[in-house]
Coordinates of C-alpha atoms in Angstrom, one line a residue:
Chain P
M1 CA 56.0 129.7 15.1
P2 CA 53.9 127.8 11.9
Q3 CA 54.3 124.2 11.0
T4 CA 56.0 123.3 8.6
L5 CA 53.9 122.5 5.7
T6 CA 55.1 118.7 3.4
L7 CA 53.5 117.9 0.4
V8 CA 52.9 113.7 0.4
A9 CA 52.2 111.7 -2.5
D10 CA 51.1 107.9 -3.0
I11 CA 51.6 106.6 -6.9
G12 CA 49.6 103.6 -7.3
G13 CA 49.4 101.1 -10.3
T14 CA 45.9 102.9 -11.2
N15 CA 45.6 106.0 -9.5
T16 CA 48.1 108.6 -7.7
R17 CA 46.5 110.4 -4.1
V18 CA 47.9 113.6 -2.8
A19 CA 47.7 115.4 0.2
L20 CA 49.1 118.6 2.5
A21 CA 50.6 117.3 5.1
P22 CA 51.0 120.3 8.0
G23 CA 53.1 119.5 11.2
G24 CA 54.2 115.9 10.1
A25 CA 50.4 114.6 9.8
V26 CA 48.3 114.1 6.7
D27 CA 45.3 115.9 6.8
R28 CA 42.8 113.8 5.4
A29 CA 40.1 117.0 3.9
S30 CA 43.2 117.5 1.9
I31 CA 43.8 113.9 -0.4
R32 CA 42.7 114.2 -3.7
R33 CA 42.7 110.9 -6.0
F34 CA 44.5 111.1 -10.2
A35 CA 44.1 108.6 -12.1
N36 CA 47.1 108.0 -14.0
A37 CA 46.4 107.5 -17.4
D38 CA 44.7 110.8 -17.4
H39 CA 47.7 112.7 -16.6
P40 CA 51.2 112.9 -19.0
G41 CA 53.5 112.8 -15.6
L42 CA 53.8 113.3 -11.9
G43 CA 55.2 116.9 -12.9
P44 CA 51.6 118.4 -13.7
V45 CA 49.7 115.9 -11.8
L46 CA 51.6 117.9 -8.6
A47 CA 51.3 121.4 -10.4
A48 CA 47.3 120.8 -10.8
Y49 CA 46.9 119.6 -6.4
L50 CA 49.2 122.6 -5.7
A51 CA 47.8 125.4 -8.0
T52 CA 44.1 123.8 -6.3
A53 CA 45.0 124.0 -3.6
G54 CA 46.1 127.6 -3.6
N55 CA 50.5 126.8 -4.3
P56 CA 51.2 126.9 -0.5
R57 CA 54.4 127.1 0.4
C58 CA 55.6 123.3 1.1
E59 CA 59.2 123.0 3.0
G60 CA 59.3 119.1 1.9
A61 CA 57.9 116.6 -0.1
C62 CA 57.5 113.1 -0.2
V63 CA 56.3 110.6 -3.0
A64 CA 56.2 106.6 -2.5
V65 CA 55.8 104.8 -5.6
A66 CA 54.6 101.5 -6.4
G67 CA 58.0 100.2 -8.2
P68 CA 61.6 99.6 -7.3
V69 CA 63.5 103.2 -6.1
A70 CA 67.2 103.2 -6.5
D71 CA 69.7 107.0 -5.1
G72 CA 66.3 108.6 -6.1
V73 CA 64.9 107.3 -9.2
A74 CA 62.1 105.6 -9.0
T75 CA 60.5 102.9 -12.2
M76 CA 57.4 101.5 -12.9
T77 CA 56.4 99.0 -14.9
N78 CA 53.3 99.9 -15.9
L79 CA 53.6 103.7 -16.1
D80 CA 56.1 105.7 -18.6
W81 CA 56.4 108.5 -15.9
T82 CA 59.7 110.3 -14.7
I83 CA 59.7 109.9 -11.3
D84 CA 62.6 111.2 -9.3
R85 CA 63.7 113.3 -6.9
D86 CA 64.7 116.2 -9.1
A87 CA 61.0 116.5 -10.7
V88 CA 59.4 116.1 -7.6
A89 CA 61.8 119.2 -6.4
E90 CA 60.9 121.3 -9.3
A91 CA 57.4 120.6 -8.8
T92 CA 57.3 121.4 -5.5
G93 CA 60.0 123.6 -5.0
A94 CA 60.3 122.1 -2.0
A95 CA 64.0 122.0 -0.1
R96 CA 63.4 118.4 1.1
V97 CA 62.5 116.1 -1.2
A98 CA 62.3 112.0 -1.3
V99 CA 61.3 109.6 -3.3
I100 CA 60.5 105.4 -1.5
N101 CA 58.3 103.2 -2.1
D102 CA 55.2 102.9 -0.9
L103 CA 56.1 99.5 0.9
Q104 CA 58.2 101.9 2.7
A105 CA 56.0 104.5 3.0
Q106 CA 53.9 101.7 4.8
G107 CA 56.2 100.8 6.5
Y108 CA 57.2 104.2 8.4
A109 CA 53.4 104.5 9.0
L110 CA 53.2 101.4 11.8
D111 CA 52.1 102.9 15.2
H112 CA 50.5 106.3 13.3
L113 CA 47.8 104.4 11.8
A114 CA 44.3 105.5 12.3
P115 CA 42.3 104.3 15.4
G116 CA 40.5 100.7 14.7
S117 CA 42.1 99.9 11.5
L118 CA 45.1 97.3 12.6
R119 CA 42.9 94.3 13.1
P120 CA 44.6 90.7 14.2
L121 CA 44.4 88.3 11.8
V122 CA 47.3 85.4 13.7
A123 CA 47.6 85.6 17.3
A124 CA 50.9 84.9 18.3
N125 CA 52.1 82.9 21.6
C126 CA 54.0 84.9 23.3
P127 CA 53.4 88.9 24.2
R128 CA 54.2 91.2 21.3
K129 CA 58.3 92.4 21.7
P130 CA 58.6 96.0 21.9
G131 CA 61.5 97.1 19.3
A132 CA 61.2 94.3 17.3
A133 CA 61.4 94.2 13.6
Q134 CA 58.0 94.4 12.0
L135 CA 57.1 93.2 8.1
V136 CA 54.7 95.6 5.7
I137 CA 53.3 93.0 2.8
G138 CA 51.0 94.9 0.3
I139 CA 48.8 92.8 -2.1
G140 CA 47.0 95.1 -4.6
T141 CA 48.0 96.0 -8.1
G142 CA 51.6 94.2 -7.1
F143 CA 53.4 92.3 -4.5
N144 CA 56.0 93.3 -2.4
A145 CA 56.8 93.8 1.1
A146 CA 58.6 96.3 3.4
P147 CA 61.0 95.1 6.6
V148 CA 60.8 97.5 9.4
H149 CA 63.5 97.7 12.0
E150 CA 63.7 100.3 14.7
T151 CA 67.6 101.6 15.7
P152 CA 68.7 104.1 18.2
V153 CA 68.5 107.0 15.6
G154 CA 64.9 105.9 14.4
R155 CA 63.2 103.7 12.7
I156 CA 64.9 102.4 9.0
V157 CA 62.2 101.0 6.2
T158 CA 64.4 98.9 4.1
A159 CA 63.4 98.2 0.1
S160 CA 62.3 95.1 -1.0
E161 CA 60.9 93.3 -4.7
C162 CA 59.9 90.0 -3.2
G163 CA 57.1 89.9 -5.4
Q164 CA 59.6 88.9 -8.4
M165 CA 60.7 86.0 -5.9
T166 CA 60.1 82.3 -7.1
I167 CA 56.5 81.2 -6.0
P168 CA 56.6 78.3 -4.2
V169 CA 55.6 75.0 -5.6
R170 CA 54.0 71.9 -2.7
S171 CA 52.0 70.2 -5.1
E172 CA 51.8 68.2 -8.5
A173 CA 48.6 70.8 -8.9
D174 CA 50.9 74.0 -8.0
L175 CA 53.7 72.9 -10.2
R176 CA 50.7 72.9 -12.9
L177 CA 50.0 76.6 -11.8
M178 CA 53.5 77.5 -12.3
R179 CA 53.4 76.2 -16.1
F180 CA 50.1 78.0 -16.5
L181 CA 52.1 81.2 -15.4
E182 CA 55.2 81.0 -17.3
T183 CA 53.4 81.6 -20.2
A184 CA 53.6 85.2 -19.5
H185 CA 56.9 85.9 -19.6
G186 CA 58.7 82.6 -18.8
F187 CA 58.9 82.8 -15.4
A188 CA 56.3 82.8 -13.0
C189 CA 57.1 84.7 -9.5
V190 CA 55.0 85.7 -6.9
E191 CA 53.4 88.6 -7.9
D192 CA 51.6 86.4 -10.2
V193 CA 49.7 84.7 -7.8
L194 CA 49.2 87.1 -5.1
S195 CA 48.2 90.6 -6.4
G196 CA 44.8 91.5 -8.3
R197 CA 45.4 90.5 -12.0
G198 CA 47.4 87.1 -9.9
L199 CA 43.5 86.6 -8.7
E200 CA 42.3 86.6 -12.4
R201 CA 44.9 84.2 -13.6
L202 CA 44.4 81.9 -10.5
F203 CA 40.7 82.0 -11.1
A204 CA 41.8 81.2 -15.2
F205 CA 43.9 78.4 -13.8
H206 CA 41.9 76.8 -11.6
S207 CA 39.1 76.6 -14.6
S208 CA 41.0 75.3 -17.4
E209 CA 41.7 72.4 -14.2
A210 CA 38.0 72.3 -14.3
G211 CA 37.6 71.9 -18.0
R212 CA 36.5 75.8 -18.5
D213 CA 37.3 78.6 -19.7
D214 CA 36.1 81.6 -18.1
R215 CA 38.1 84.4 -17.3
P216 CA 36.7 86.7 -15.0
A217 CA 37.4 90.2 -13.2
A218 CA 39.2 90.2 -9.8
A219 CA 35.8 91.5 -8.2
A220 CA 33.6 88.9 -9.8
V221 CA 36.5 86.2 -8.9
M222 CA 36.3 87.8 -5.0
A223 CA 32.3 88.1 -4.8
A224 CA 31.7 84.4 -6.4
I225 CA 34.7 83.1 -3.4
A226 CA 32.3 85.1 -0.9
E227 CA 29.6 83.3 -2.4
G228 CA 30.8 79.9 -2.0
A229 CA 28.4 78.5 -5.1
D230 CA 31.1 77.8 -7.9
P231 CA 34.0 74.5 -6.9
V232 CA 36.1 77.4 -9.0
A233 CA 36.0 80.2 -7.7
T234 CA 36.7 78.5 -4.2
A235 CA 39.6 76.4 -5.1
T236 CA 41.3 80.1 -6.5
G237 CA 40.7 81.0 -2.9
A238 CA 41.5 78.5 -1.3
S239 CA 44.8 78.5 -3.6
F240 CA 45.2 82.6 -2.7
V241 CA 45.3 82.1 1.1
R242 CA 47.3 79.2 1.4
I243 CA 50.2 80.4 -1.1
L244 CA 50.4 83.8 0.6
G245 CA 50.1 82.0 3.9
T246 CA 53.6 80.3 2.7
V247 CA 55.2 83.0 1.2
A248 CA 54.3 85.5 4.2
G249 CA 55.7 82.5 6.7
D250 CA 58.7 82.6 4.5
L251 CA 58.8 85.9 4.9
A252 CA 58.8 86.2 8.1
L253 CA 62.1 83.2 8.0
S254 CA 63.5 85.7 6.4
H255 CA 63.4 88.8 8.2
L256 CA 62.3 87.7 11.7
P257 CA 59.6 90.3 12.6
F258 CA 58.9 89.0 15.7
G259 CA 57.0 92.7 16.5
G260 CA 54.1 91.6 13.7
I261 CA 53.7 91.3 10.0
H262 CA 50.7 93.8 8.7
L263 CA 49.4 92.7 5.2
I264 CA 48.1 95.9 3.6
G265 CA 46.5 96.5 -0.1
G266 CA 43.1 95.8 -1.3
V267 CA 43.5 92.7 -2.6
A268 CA 44.8 91.4 1.3
R269 CA 42.1 93.0 2.7
A270 CA 39.1 91.9 0.3
F271 CA 40.2 88.4 1.9
T272 CA 39.6 89.6 4.8
A273 CA 36.6 87.2 5.3
H274 CA 38.3 84.4 4.3
Y275 CA 41.4 83.7 6.1
D276 CA 40.4 81.4 8.8
R277 CA 37.8 79.5 6.5
F278 CA 41.0 78.5 3.9
G279 CA 43.3 78.3 6.7
F280 CA 46.1 81.2 6.1
A281 CA 47.2 80.3 9.9
E282 CA 48.1 76.6 9.1
A283 CA 49.5 78.1 6.3
F284 CA 51.6 79.9 7.1
R285 CA 52.9 78.1 9.8
D286 CA 53.4 75.0 8.1
K287 CA 57.4 75.1 8.4
G288 CA 57.7 70.9 9.1
R289 CA 60.1 71.6 12.4
F290 CA 60.1 75.4 12.8
S291 CA 56.3 75.0 12.9
G292 CA 56.5 76.4 16.7
F293 CA 58.7 78.4 16.1
M294 CA 56.1 79.9 13.5
Q295 CA 53.9 81.0 16.3
E296 CA 55.6 83.5 17.7
F297 CA 54.7 85.5 14.3
P298 CA 51.4 87.7 14.7
V299 CA 49.6 89.2 11.7
S300 CA 46.9 91.9 10.9
I301 CA 45.9 93.6 8.6
V302 CA 46.6 97.0 8.0
E303 CA 42.5 98.7 7.3
D304 CA 44.1 102.5 6.9
D305 CA 43.8 103.3 3.2
Y306 CA 46.0 106.1 3.4
A307 CA 48.7 104.6 5.5
A308 CA 51.2 105.2 3.2
L309 CA 50.7 109.0 2.9
E310 CA 51.3 108.8 6.9
G311 CA 53.9 107.7 6.0
C312 CA 55.6 110.3 3.5
A313 CA 55.1 112.7 6.3
L314 CA 56.8 111.0 9.2
C315 CA 59.9 109.7 6.6
L316 CA 60.4 113.4 5.9
G317 CA 60.0 113.8 9.1
S318 CA 63.3 111.3 10.5
G319 CA 65.8 112.8 8.0
N320 CA 65.2 110.7 5.3
S321 CA 65.8 113.4 2.3
E322 CA 68.4 114.1 0.5
Chain N
M1 CA 96.4 104.3 27.9
P2 CA 95.9 100.1 27.2
Q3 CA 93.9 99.2 24.5
T4 CA 90.1 97.3 25.4
L5 CA 90.6 93.8 25.5
T6 CA 87.2 91.8 24.2
L7 CA 86.7 88.2 24.5
V8 CA 85.4 87.0 21.1
A9 CA 83.7 83.2 20.3
D10 CA 82.6 81.0 17.4
I11 CA 79.7 78.7 18.0
G12 CA 79.7 76.5 14.7
G13 CA 77.6 73.1 14.4
T14 CA 80.9 71.5 15.4
N15 CA 83.1 73.1 16.3
T16 CA 83.7 76.7 19.2
R17 CA 86.7 79.3 18.2
V18 CA 87.6 81.7 20.5
A19 CA 90.6 84.3 20.5
L20 CA 90.9 87.7 21.7
A21 CA 90.8 91.0 20.3
P22 CA 92.3 94.2 21.7
G23 CA 91.2 97.1 20.8
G24 CA 88.7 95.6 18.3
A25 CA 90.8 93.7 16.0
V26 CA 91.5 90.0 16.7
D27 CA 94.4 88.6 17.6
R28 CA 94.7 85.3 14.9
A29 CA 98.0 84.4 17.1
S30 CA 95.4 84.2 20.0
I31 CA 92.3 82.1 18.6
R32 CA 91.8 78.5 19.5
R33 CA 89.1 75.7 18.5
F34 CA 87.6 73.4 20.7
A35 CA 84.6 70.7 19.8
N36 CA 81.5 71.6 20.7
A37 CA 80.9 67.0 21.6
D38 CA 83.9 67.6 24.2
H39 CA 82.9 69.6 26.5
P40 CA 79.2 69.9 28.9
G41 CA 78.8 73.9 27.9
L42 CA 80.0 77.5 26.5
G43 CA 81.4 78.3 29.9
P44 CA 83.9 75.7 30.7
V45 CA 85.4 76.6 27.2
L46 CA 85.4 80.2 27.8
A47 CA 86.5 79.6 31.0
A48 CA 89.7 76.5 29.5
Y49 CA 90.1 79.8 26.9
L50 CA 91.0 82.0 29.2
A51 CA 92.7 80.1 31.8
T52 CA 95.0 79.0 29.2
A53 CA 95.4 82.7 28.0
G54 CA 96.5 83.6 31.9
N55 CA 93.2 84.8 32.7
P56 CA 93.1 88.3 31.2
R57 CA 90.9 91.5 31.9
C58 CA 87.9 91.3 29.3
E59 CA 86.0 94.6 29.5
G60 CA 84.1 93.2 26.1
A61 CA 82.8 89.6 25.4
C62 CA 80.9 88.7 22.0
V63 CA 79.7 85.4 20.9
A64 CA 78.7 84.7 17.8
V65 CA 75.8 81.6 17.7
A66 CA 74.8 79.1 14.1
G67 CA 71.5 79.2 14.9
P68 CA 68.8 82.1 15.8
V69 CA 68.9 85.2 18.9
A70 CA 66.1 86.4 20.6
D71 CA 66.7 89.2 23.2
G72 CA 69.9 87.8 24.2
V73 CA 69.6 84.0 24.1
A74 CA 71.0 82.0 21.8
T75 CA 69.2 78.6 20.5
M76 CA 71.4 76.0 18.4
T77 CA 69.3 72.5 17.0
N78 CA 72.2 70.3 17.4
L79 CA 73.8 71.4 20.4
D80 CA 72.0 71.6 24.1
W81 CA 74.1 74.0 25.5
T82 CA 72.8 77.1 27.1
I83 CA 74.2 81.0 25.2
D84 CA 72.9 83.9 26.3
R85 CA 74.3 87.2 27.5
D86 CA 74.2 85.7 31.4
A87 CA 76.6 82.7 31.1
V88 CA 78.9 85.0 29.0
A89 CA 79.1 87.9 31.2
E90 CA 79.5 85.4 34.1
A91 CA 81.8 83.0 32.5
T92 CA 84.5 86.1 31.2
G93 CA 83.9 88.6 34.2
A94 CA 83.2 91.5 31.1
A95 CA 80.9 94.8 31.6
R96 CA 79.7 94.6 27.7
V97 CA 78.1 90.9 26.7
A98 CA 76.6 90.9 23.1
V99 CA 75.4 86.8 21.2
I100 CA 74.3 87.4 17.9
N101 CA 73.9 85.7 15.2
D102 CA 77.1 83.9 13.3
L103 CA 76.0 86.1 9.9
Q104 CA 75.5 89.1 11.2
A105 CA 78.9 88.9 13.0
Q106 CA 79.7 87.9 9.0
G107 CA 78.0 91.2 8.0
Y108 CA 79.9 93.4 10.4
A109 CA 83.0 92.0 9.2
L110 CA 82.4 92.9 5.4
D111 CA 84.8 95.7 4.8
H112 CA 87.3 94.6 7.5
L113 CA 88.3 91.5 5.5
A114 CA 92.1 90.3 5.4
P115 CA 93.0 91.5 2.2
G116 CA 92.3 89.7 -1.1
S117 CA 90.1 87.7 0.8
L118 CA 86.9 88.4 -1.3
R119 CA 87.0 86.2 -4.6
P120 CA 84.5 87.9 -7.2
L121 CA 82.1 85.0 -8.6
V122 CA 79.0 87.9 -10.5
A123 CA 79.6 90.9 -11.7
A124 CA 77.5 93.5 -11.5
N125 CA 76.6 95.7 -14.5
C126 CA 77.3 99.1 -13.0
P127 CA 79.7 100.0 -10.2
R128 CA 79.1 99.2 -6.5
K129 CA 77.0 101.4 -4.5
P130 CA 78.7 102.8 -1.7
G131 CA 76.0 102.6 1.2
A132 CA 74.0 100.2 -0.6
A133 CA 72.9 97.3 1.4
Q134 CA 74.8 94.3 1.2
L135 CA 73.9 90.8 2.0
V136 CA 75.6 87.8 3.1
I137 CA 74.7 84.7 2.3
G138 CA 76.1 81.4 4.9
I139 CA 76.3 77.6 3.5
G140 CA 77.9 74.8 5.7
T141 CA 76.8 73.4 8.6
G142 CA 73.7 75.1 7.5
F143 CA 72.0 77.6 5.5
N144 CA 71.2 81.3 6.7
A145 CA 71.8 85.1 5.2
A146 CA 72.0 88.0 7.1
P147 CA 71.4 91.9 5.2
V148 CA 73.3 94.5 6.3
H149 CA 72.3 97.7 6.3
E150 CA 73.9 101.2 6.6
T151 CA 72.3 103.9 8.8
P152 CA 73.4 107.1 10.3
V153 CA 75.0 105.5 13.2
G154 CA 76.4 102.8 11.7
R155 CA 76.1 99.6 10.1
I156 CA 73.1 97.3 11.1
V157 CA 73.0 93.6 10.4
T158 CA 69.7 92.4 11.4
A159 CA 68.9 88.5 11.7
S160 CA 67.2 86.1 9.2
E161 CA 66.2 82.0 9.3
C162 CA 66.1 81.8 5.8
G163 CA 67.6 78.1 6.0
Q164 CA 64.5 77.2 6.7
M165 CA 62.1 78.9 3.9
T166 CA 60.3 76.4 0.9
I167 CA 62.5 75.0 -1.3
P168 CA 61.8 76.8 -4.5
V169 CA 61.1 74.0 -7.4
R170 CA 61.1 74.5 -10.8
S171 CA 60.5 71.5 -12.5
E172 CA 59.3 67.7 -12.2
A173 CA 62.5 66.7 -10.9
D174 CA 62.5 69.1 -7.9
L175 CA 59.2 68.5 -7.0
R176 CA 60.2 65.0 -6.9
L177 CA 64.1 66.4 -4.9
M178 CA 60.9 68.0 -2.2
R179 CA 59.5 64.7 -1.5
F180 CA 62.4 62.7 -0.9
L181 CA 63.3 65.6 1.1
E182 CA 60.0 65.8 3.1
T183 CA 60.8 62.3 4.1
A184 CA 63.0 63.7 7.5
H185 CA 60.5 66.3 8.7
G186 CA 57.4 66.7 6.5
F187 CA 59.0 70.2 4.7
A188 CA 61.7 70.4 2.5
C189 CA 63.3 73.5 3.4
V190 CA 66.4 75.6 1.8
E191 CA 69.0 74.5 4.4
D192 CA 67.9 70.6 3.6
V193 CA 69.9 70.8 0.3
L194 CA 72.0 74.0 0.5
S195 CA 74.0 73.0 3.9
G196 CA 76.9 70.7 3.8
R197 CA 74.4 67.2 4.8
G198 CA 72.0 68.7 2.2
L199 CA 74.7 68.3 -0.7
E200 CA 74.7 64.5 0.8
R201 CA 70.7 64.2 0.7
L202 CA 71.0 65.7 -2.5
F203 CA 73.3 63.2 -3.9
A204 CA 71.3 60.5 -2.4
F205 CA 68.1 61.9 -4.4
H206 CA 70.3 62.1 -7.6
S207 CA 71.3 58.7 -6.7
S208 CA 67.7 57.3 -6.6
E209 CA 67.2 58.5 -9.7
A210 CA 69.5 56.9 -11.5
G211 CA 69.0 53.9 -9.7
R212 CA 71.7 53.2 -7.2
D213 CA 71.6 53.6 -3.3
D214 CA 74.8 55.3 -2.8
R215 CA 75.5 57.5 0.3
P216 CA 78.5 58.7 0.5
A217 CA 80.1 62.0 2.9
A218 CA 79.8 65.4 2.0
A219 CA 84.0 65.8 1.5
A220 CA 83.7 62.4 -1.4
V221 CA 80.5 64.3 -3.2
M222 CA 83.3 67.3 -3.6
A223 CA 86.0 64.8 -4.7
A224 CA 83.7 63.2 -7.4
I225 CA 81.8 66.4 -8.4
A226 CA 85.1 67.9 -9.0
E227 CA 86.5 64.7 -10.9
G228 CA 83.6 64.7 -13.1
A229 CA 83.6 60.8 -13.8
D230 CA 80.3 60.2 -11.5
P231 CA 77.0 61.1 -13.5
V232 CA 74.9 61.0 -10.5
A233 CA 77.6 63.6 -8.9
T234 CA 77.8 65.8 -11.9
A235 CA 73.7 66.2 -11.3
T236 CA 74.1 67.0 -8.0
G237 CA 76.6 69.5 -8.9
A238 CA 74.8 71.3 -11.0
S239 CA 71.4 70.9 -9.1
F240 CA 73.2 72.2 -6.1
V241 CA 74.6 75.1 -7.9
R242 CA 70.8 75.7 -9.8
I243 CA 69.3 76.0 -6.8
L244 CA 71.5 77.9 -5.2
G245 CA 71.2 80.4 -7.7
T246 CA 67.6 81.0 -7.4
V247 CA 67.6 81.3 -3.8
A248 CA 70.1 83.7 -4.0
G249 CA 68.3 85.4 -6.0
D250 CA 65.0 85.5 -4.5
L251 CA 66.8 86.6 -1.5
A252 CA 68.4 89.5 -3.4
L253 CA 64.9 90.5 -4.3
S254 CA 64.1 90.3 -0.6
H255 CA 66.8 92.6 0.2
L256 CA 68.2 94.7 -2.5
P257 CA 71.8 94.4 -1.4
F258 CA 73.2 96.6 -4.3
G259 CA 76.4 97.0 -2.1
G260 CA 77.0 93.3 -3.3
I261 CA 75.9 89.1 -2.3
H262 CA 78.7 87.5 -0.2
L263 CA 79.2 84.1 -0.1
I264 CA 80.5 82.4 2.9
G265 CA 81.0 79.2 5.0
G266 CA 82.9 76.0 3.9
V267 CA 80.5 74.0 1.4
A268 CA 80.3 77.9 -0.3
R269 CA 83.8 77.8 -0.6
A270 CA 84.1 74.3 -2.0
F271 CA 82.2 75.0 -4.6
T272 CA 84.7 77.9 -5.9
A273 CA 85.6 76.0 -8.9
H274 CA 82.7 75.0 -10.0
Y275 CA 80.4 78.1 -9.6
D276 CA 80.9 78.8 -13.4
R277 CA 80.7 75.3 -14.9
F278 CA 77.0 74.9 -13.5
G279 CA 75.8 78.0 -14.8
F280 CA 75.6 79.8 -11.2
A281 CA 74.6 83.5 -13.0
E282 CA 72.4 82.2 -15.5
A283 CA 70.4 80.7 -12.6
F284 CA 70.8 84.0 -10.0
R285 CA 69.5 85.8 -12.9
D286 CA 66.6 83.7 -14.5
K287 CA 63.6 85.4 -12.7
G288 CA 61.9 86.6 -16.0
R289 CA 61.5 90.1 -16.8
F290 CA 63.7 91.3 -14.0
S291 CA 66.6 89.4 -15.5
G292 CA 68.2 92.6 -16.7
F293 CA 67.3 93.8 -12.8
M294 CA 69.2 90.9 -11.4
Q295 CA 72.9 92.2 -13.2
E296 CA 73.1 95.4 -10.6
F297 CA 74.0 92.9 -7.2
P298 CA 77.7 91.6 -7.5
V299 CA 77.8 88.3 -6.0
S300 CA 81.4 87.1 -4.2
I301 CA 83.1 84.9 -2.5
V302 CA 84.7 85.8 0.9
E303 CA 87.8 83.6 1.9
D304 CA 88.5 84.7 4.8
D305 CA 87.8 81.8 8.5
Y306 CA 88.1 84.4 10.8
A307 CA 85.4 86.6 9.4
A308 CA 82.8 86.0 11.8
L309 CA 84.9 86.6 15.1
E310 CA 86.4 90.0 12.8
G311 CA 82.8 90.8 13.1
C312 CA 82.1 89.8 16.7
A313 CA 84.7 92.1 18.3
L314 CA 83.7 95.4 15.5
C315 CA 80.2 94.2 16.6
L316 CA 80.5 95.2 20.2
G317 CA 82.5 98.4 19.1
S318 CA 80.0 99.6 17.8
G319 CA 78.0 99.6 20.9
N320 CA 75.9 96.8 20.7
S321 CA 75.9 95.5 23.7
E322 CA 72.9 95.3 26.6

């Protein structure tokens, strides 16, 4: 019996990656990347991909989107494409179609990651509880999270927009940062700091605090953090890791992921060498009389770039189509 | 065929309520209340209740607890009772036993509340989405929430400890409040304001801001807020509602409860007449460019005192025993 073929796609803030998944697992050789700015919509991207692949017959299609999805319709802040189940069905001819949040896709991929791609960051003080909830936290173009729950009928990954939550403030300096960020749209959310552009804003804030006015791009900020010679870059790295620790701790209290917290995304990975240096675990556990409780949550970093695509293939396999 | 009988109990910070639920619905005439301080443990309370009821044979027993539950073992900060599945099974002789968080119990009870006990507080700008997630937020002795998800095998209500999350700070006055609260245990969490004792602390803060030093109990604070003659009480009410709006908005972004947010608990209900006056909806929606998005979440108040007991009966009915 031939394997069923699923088309999977991961629409990020800048690029869209498309692949084929025969039998529920992504054929990694089939992955192609499209720059969103070069294409008028998702339909043309999928059509171009399928034409290059020889127009195979796809039984299913699942698209992960870096933005909220309601009733099969996705909204992306910085992209005016129409992304919904109908558009995906039309472009692919697939009978089973799903549109999910990209973090949900990451949640479906957990336990199906490429070998060696889960790097422990904070150990728990107890063995991992099988069947316990997990939490994916994504930090890249934006910030978001997805709680993962095991149920008698399989895994459920719920959606979130927690990047839009109020940024935590613990000090006078944090409050000045909030005021600095509020100039953008009157409200300072988590994503305004914990994202690629957020990192640039955070550097700009610390630069202005130091009486300077330089505003390097995120890659240059990361390089300066690694080098350690610029006190503004060091302050930026320390703030970023401390605020991420606070937010990750708050999300752990909100979702109780005793099965583990998994950081994904380019910015989360770029900080891999700096979490310990800037006290991530200490910030994560800084919850007063609940500090001991916080030690029950292990934290790791996911280093599999294609986990969202794998999650798309697994999501359809678990029957989440309509 | 006789109906199966379930014993249900709701252990709060001060009292424990116990009842019988024949056929999965609570017999409200059977409800009895026990003061926790008068009893050495849960076992003696359940035994005393059953003795008074003529020691009926219970097939199931479900206990809701105002504290975290892990692997069937509950922890209550202010109560040294042993509360776990084994203790409940031993005291009741029931074969099917569950120990759940009290907010989870409230989640199971949604759609099974006493008629007229759901009071709309904030309307959404769109019809309620059937099958969408819901969120219960409890404000009483403590603060907590429980996300409610509908799945192909029925309702799943997950646990949370979001009362321990960082309190939001949006202004210099909020930061002074955080410092005021940190004197207790070095960290200011949501529950330090949004609870009965939190309301007392919030009044004490506004009293000290006004150069006074009075510290009335929560009931007196509520009476003064209703009267409207004391500016410190008015400031307390305004702060409470604004912070609750901010926190409820953050939780909505975290859990996306398009099916509705339901406020429960004595303190949440005590504020019923004051939410509009102090701008709850405005604070809830104050999320910058996501303010429009926030209008998709309806908010209501649950006025059924026995919802947690009903939820216990329904939880066992949906097969959540071990």
